[in-house]
Short mmCIF file of N, CA, C and O in Angstrom, two decimals:
data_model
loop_
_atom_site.label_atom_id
_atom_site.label_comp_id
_atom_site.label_asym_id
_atom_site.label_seq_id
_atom_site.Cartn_x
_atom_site.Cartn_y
_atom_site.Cartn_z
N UNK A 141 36.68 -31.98 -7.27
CA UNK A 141 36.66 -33.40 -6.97
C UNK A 141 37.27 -34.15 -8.15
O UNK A 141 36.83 -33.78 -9.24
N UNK A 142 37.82 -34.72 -8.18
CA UNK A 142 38.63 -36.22 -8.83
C UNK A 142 37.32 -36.74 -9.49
O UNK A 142 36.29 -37.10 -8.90
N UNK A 143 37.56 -36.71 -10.83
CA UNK A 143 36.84 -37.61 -11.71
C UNK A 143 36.76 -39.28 -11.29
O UNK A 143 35.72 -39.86 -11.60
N UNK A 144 37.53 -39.83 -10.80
CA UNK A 144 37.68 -40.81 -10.42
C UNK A 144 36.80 -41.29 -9.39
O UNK A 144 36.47 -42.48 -9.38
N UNK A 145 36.42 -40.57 -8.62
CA UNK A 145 35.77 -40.28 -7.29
C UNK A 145 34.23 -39.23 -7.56
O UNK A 145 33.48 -38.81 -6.68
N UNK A 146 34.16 -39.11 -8.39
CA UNK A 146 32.91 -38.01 -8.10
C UNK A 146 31.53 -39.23 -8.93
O UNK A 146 31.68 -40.05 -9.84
N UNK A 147 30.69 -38.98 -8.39
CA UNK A 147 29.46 -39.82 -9.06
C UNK A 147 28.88 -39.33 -10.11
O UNK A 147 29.25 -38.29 -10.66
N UNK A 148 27.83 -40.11 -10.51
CA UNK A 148 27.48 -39.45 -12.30
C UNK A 148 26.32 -38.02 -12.12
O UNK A 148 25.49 -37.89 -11.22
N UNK A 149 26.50 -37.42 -12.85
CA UNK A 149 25.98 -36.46 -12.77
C UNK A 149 26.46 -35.33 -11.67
O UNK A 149 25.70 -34.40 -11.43
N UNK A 150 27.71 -35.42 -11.02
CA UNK A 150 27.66 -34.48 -10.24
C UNK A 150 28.37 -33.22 -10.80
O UNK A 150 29.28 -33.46 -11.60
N UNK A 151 28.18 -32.21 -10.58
CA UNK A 151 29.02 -30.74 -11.07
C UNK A 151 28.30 -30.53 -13.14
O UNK A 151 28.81 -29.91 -14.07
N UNK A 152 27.01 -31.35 -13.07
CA UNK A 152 26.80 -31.01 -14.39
C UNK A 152 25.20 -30.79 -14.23
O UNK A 152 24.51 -31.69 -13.77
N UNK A 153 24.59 -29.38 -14.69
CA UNK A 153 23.14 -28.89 -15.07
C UNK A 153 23.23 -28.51 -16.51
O UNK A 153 24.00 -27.78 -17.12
N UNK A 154 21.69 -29.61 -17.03
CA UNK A 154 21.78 -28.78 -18.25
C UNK A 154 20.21 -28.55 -18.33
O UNK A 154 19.42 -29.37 -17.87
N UNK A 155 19.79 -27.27 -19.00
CA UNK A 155 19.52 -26.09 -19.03
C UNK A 155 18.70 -26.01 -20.09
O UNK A 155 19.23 -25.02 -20.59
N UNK A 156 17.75 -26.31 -20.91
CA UNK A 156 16.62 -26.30 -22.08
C UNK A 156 15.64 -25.75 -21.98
O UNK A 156 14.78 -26.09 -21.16
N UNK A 157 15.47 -24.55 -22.97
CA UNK A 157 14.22 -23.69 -23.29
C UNK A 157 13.73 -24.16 -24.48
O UNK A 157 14.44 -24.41 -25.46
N UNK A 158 12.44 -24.29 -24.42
CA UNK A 158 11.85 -25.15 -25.31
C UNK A 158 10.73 -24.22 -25.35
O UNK A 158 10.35 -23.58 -24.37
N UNK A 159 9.91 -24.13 -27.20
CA UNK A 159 9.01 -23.20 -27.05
C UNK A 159 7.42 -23.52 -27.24
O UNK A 159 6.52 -22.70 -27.42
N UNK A 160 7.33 -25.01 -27.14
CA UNK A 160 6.00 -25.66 -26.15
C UNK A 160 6.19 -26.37 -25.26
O UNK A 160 6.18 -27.59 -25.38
N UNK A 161 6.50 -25.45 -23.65
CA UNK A 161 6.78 -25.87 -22.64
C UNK A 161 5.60 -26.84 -22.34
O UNK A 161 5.93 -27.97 -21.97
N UNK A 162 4.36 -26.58 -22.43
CA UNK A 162 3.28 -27.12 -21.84
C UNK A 162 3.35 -28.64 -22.43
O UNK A 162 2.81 -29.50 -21.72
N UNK A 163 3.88 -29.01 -23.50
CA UNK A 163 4.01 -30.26 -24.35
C UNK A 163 5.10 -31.03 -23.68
O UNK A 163 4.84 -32.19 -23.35
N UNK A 164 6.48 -30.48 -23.38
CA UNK A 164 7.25 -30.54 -22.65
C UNK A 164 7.28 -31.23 -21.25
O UNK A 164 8.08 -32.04 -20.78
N UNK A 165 6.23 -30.69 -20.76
CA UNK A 165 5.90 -31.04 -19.16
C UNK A 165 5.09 -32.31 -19.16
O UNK A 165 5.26 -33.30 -18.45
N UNK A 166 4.21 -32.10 -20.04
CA UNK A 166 3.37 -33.39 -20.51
C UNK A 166 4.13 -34.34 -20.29
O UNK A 166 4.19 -35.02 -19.26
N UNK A 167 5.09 -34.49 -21.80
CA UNK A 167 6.01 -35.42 -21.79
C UNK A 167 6.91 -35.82 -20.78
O UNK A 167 7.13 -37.02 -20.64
N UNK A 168 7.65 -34.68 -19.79
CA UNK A 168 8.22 -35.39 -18.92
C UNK A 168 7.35 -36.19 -17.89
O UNK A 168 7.86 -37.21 -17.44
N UNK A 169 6.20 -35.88 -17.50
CA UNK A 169 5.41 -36.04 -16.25
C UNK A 169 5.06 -38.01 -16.78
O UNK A 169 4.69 -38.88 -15.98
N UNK A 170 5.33 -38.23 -18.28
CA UNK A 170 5.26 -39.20 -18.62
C UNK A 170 6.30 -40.49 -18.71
O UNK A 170 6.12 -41.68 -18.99
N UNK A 171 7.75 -39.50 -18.24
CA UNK A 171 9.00 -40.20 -18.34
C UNK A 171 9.61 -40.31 -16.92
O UNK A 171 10.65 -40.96 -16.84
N UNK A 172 9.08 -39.75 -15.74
CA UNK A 172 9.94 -39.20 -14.85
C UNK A 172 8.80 -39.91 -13.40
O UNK A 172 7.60 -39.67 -13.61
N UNK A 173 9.13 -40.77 -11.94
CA UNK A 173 8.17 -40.43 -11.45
C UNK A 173 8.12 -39.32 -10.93
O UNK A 173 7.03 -38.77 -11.02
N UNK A 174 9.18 -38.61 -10.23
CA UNK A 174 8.87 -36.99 -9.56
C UNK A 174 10.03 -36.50 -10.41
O UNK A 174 10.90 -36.97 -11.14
N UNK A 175 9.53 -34.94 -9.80
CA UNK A 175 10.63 -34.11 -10.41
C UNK A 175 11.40 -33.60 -9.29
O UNK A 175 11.06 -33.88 -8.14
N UNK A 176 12.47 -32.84 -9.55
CA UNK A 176 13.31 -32.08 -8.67
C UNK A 176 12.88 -31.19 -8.16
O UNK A 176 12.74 -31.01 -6.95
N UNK A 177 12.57 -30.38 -9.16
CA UNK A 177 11.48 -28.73 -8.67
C UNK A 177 10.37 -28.93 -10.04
O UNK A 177 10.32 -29.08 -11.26
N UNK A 178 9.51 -28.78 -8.67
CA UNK A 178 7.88 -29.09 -9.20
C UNK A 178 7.82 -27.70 -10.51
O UNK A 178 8.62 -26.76 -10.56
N UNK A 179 6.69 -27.92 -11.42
CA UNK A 179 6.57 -26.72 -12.31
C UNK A 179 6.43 -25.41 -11.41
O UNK A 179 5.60 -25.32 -10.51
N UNK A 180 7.38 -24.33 -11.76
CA UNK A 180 7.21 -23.34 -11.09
C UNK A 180 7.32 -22.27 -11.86
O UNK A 180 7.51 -22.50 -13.05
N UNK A 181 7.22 -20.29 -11.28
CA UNK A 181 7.90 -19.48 -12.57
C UNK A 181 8.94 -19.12 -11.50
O UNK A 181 8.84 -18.78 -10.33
N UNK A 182 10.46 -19.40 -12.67
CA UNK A 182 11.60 -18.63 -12.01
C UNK A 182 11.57 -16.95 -11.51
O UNK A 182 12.21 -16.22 -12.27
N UNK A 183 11.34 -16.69 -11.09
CA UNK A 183 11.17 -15.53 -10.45
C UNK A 183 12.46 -14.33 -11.05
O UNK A 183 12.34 -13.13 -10.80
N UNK A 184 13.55 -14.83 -11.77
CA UNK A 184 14.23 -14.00 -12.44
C UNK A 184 13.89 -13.99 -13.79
O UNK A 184 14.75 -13.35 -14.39
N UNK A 185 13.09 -14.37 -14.50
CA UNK A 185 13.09 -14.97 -15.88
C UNK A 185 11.68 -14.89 -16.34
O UNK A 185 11.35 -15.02 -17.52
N UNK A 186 10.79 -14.66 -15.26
CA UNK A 186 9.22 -14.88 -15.33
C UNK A 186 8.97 -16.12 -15.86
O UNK A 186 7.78 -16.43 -15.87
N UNK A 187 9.82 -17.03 -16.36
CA UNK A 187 9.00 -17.96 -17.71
C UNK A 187 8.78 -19.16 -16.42
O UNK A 187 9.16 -19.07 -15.25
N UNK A 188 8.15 -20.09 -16.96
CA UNK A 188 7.72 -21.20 -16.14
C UNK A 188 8.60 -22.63 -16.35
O UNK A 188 8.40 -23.08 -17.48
N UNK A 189 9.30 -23.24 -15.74
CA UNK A 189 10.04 -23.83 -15.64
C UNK A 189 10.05 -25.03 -14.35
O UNK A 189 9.57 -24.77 -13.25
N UNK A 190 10.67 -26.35 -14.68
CA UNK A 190 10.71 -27.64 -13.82
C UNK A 190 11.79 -28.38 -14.02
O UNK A 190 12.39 -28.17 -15.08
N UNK A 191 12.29 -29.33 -13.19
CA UNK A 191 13.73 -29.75 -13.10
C UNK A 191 13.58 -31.62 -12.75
O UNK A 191 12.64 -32.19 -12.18
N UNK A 192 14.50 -32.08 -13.16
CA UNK A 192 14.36 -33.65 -13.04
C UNK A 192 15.64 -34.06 -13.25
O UNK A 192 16.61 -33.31 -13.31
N UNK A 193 15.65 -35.17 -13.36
CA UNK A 193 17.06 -35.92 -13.62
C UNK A 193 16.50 -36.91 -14.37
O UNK A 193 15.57 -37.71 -14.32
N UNK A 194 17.95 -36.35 -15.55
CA UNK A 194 17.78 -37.57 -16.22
C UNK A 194 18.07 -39.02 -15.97
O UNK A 194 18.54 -39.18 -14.84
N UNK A 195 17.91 -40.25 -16.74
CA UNK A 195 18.15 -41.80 -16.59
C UNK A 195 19.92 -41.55 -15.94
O UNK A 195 20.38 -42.08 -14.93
N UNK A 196 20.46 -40.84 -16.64
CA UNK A 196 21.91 -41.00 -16.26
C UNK A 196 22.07 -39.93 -14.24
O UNK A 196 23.01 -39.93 -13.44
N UNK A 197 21.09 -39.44 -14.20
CA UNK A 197 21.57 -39.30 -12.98
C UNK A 197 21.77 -37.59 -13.23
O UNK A 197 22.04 -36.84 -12.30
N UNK A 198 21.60 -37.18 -14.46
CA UNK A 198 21.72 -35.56 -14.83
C UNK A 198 20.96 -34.75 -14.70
O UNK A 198 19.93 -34.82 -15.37
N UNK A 199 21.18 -33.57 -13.73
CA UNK A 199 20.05 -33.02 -13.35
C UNK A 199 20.03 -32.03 -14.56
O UNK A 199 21.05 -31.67 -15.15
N UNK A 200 18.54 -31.55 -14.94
CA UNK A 200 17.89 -31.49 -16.29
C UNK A 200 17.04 -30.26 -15.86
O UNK A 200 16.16 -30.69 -15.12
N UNK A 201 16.93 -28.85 -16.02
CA UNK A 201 16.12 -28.05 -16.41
C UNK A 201 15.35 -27.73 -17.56
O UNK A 201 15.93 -27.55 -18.63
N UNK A 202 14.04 -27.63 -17.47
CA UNK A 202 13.39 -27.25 -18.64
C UNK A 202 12.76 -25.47 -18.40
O UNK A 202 12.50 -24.98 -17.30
N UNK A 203 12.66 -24.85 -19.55
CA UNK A 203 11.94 -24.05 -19.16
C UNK A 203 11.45 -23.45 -20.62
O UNK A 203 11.90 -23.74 -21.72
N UNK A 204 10.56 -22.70 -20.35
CA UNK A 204 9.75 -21.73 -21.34
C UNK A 204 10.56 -21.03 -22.18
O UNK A 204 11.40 -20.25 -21.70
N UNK A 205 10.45 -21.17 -23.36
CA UNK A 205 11.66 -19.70 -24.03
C UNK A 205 11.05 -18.46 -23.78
O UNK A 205 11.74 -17.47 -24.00
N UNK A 206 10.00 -18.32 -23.40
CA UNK A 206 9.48 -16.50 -23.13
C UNK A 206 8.49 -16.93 -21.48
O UNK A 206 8.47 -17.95 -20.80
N UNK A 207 8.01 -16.06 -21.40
CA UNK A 207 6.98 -16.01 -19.82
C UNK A 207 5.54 -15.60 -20.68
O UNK A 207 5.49 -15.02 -21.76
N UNK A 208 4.54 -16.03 -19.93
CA UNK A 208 3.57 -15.90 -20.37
C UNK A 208 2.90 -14.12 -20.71
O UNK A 208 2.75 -13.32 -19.78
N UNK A 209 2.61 -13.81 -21.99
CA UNK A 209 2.12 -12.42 -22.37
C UNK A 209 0.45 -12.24 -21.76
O UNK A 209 -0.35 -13.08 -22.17
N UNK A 210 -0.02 -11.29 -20.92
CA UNK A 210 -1.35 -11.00 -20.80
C UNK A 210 -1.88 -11.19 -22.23
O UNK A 210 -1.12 -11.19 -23.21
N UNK A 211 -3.55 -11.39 -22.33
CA UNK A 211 -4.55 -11.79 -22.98
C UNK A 211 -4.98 -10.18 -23.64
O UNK A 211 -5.78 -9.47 -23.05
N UNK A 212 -4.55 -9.91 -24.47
CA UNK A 212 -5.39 -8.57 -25.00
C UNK A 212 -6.52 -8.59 -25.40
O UNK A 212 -6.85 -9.28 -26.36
N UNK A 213 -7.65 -7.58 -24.50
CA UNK A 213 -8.91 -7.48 -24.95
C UNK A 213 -9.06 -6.74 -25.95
O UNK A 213 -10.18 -6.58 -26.45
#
């Protein structure tokens, strides 16, 4: 599509692993009213991850830098 013609944010995802997701989510749930994709775990990646758009119209992934490790007894 023609730059001229295409709207903001279209043909652009960006993509952030962050390594206190849970702080993360906080914060967006504080900036955003909904999200794109609700908190979920990517199913290729295990880690837990949610999607929004930013003010400009940019759709915005966040996710976990690792997936959650079992609790050793």
């Amino acid at each position: 599509m023609s730059p001229q013609k295409a709207s903001t944010g279209n043909g652009l995802l960006l993509f952030f692993r962050v390594d206190d997701y849970n702080m993360a989510l906080k914060r967006a749930r504080a900036l955003v009213a909904r999200f794109e994709e609700k908190p979920h775990v990517n199913p290729n990646t295990g880690t837990m991850e949610f999607s929004l758009r930013d003010p400009d119209g940019y759709y915005v992934t966040i996710s976990a830098l690792s997936a959650p490790q079992p609790n050793e007894a």
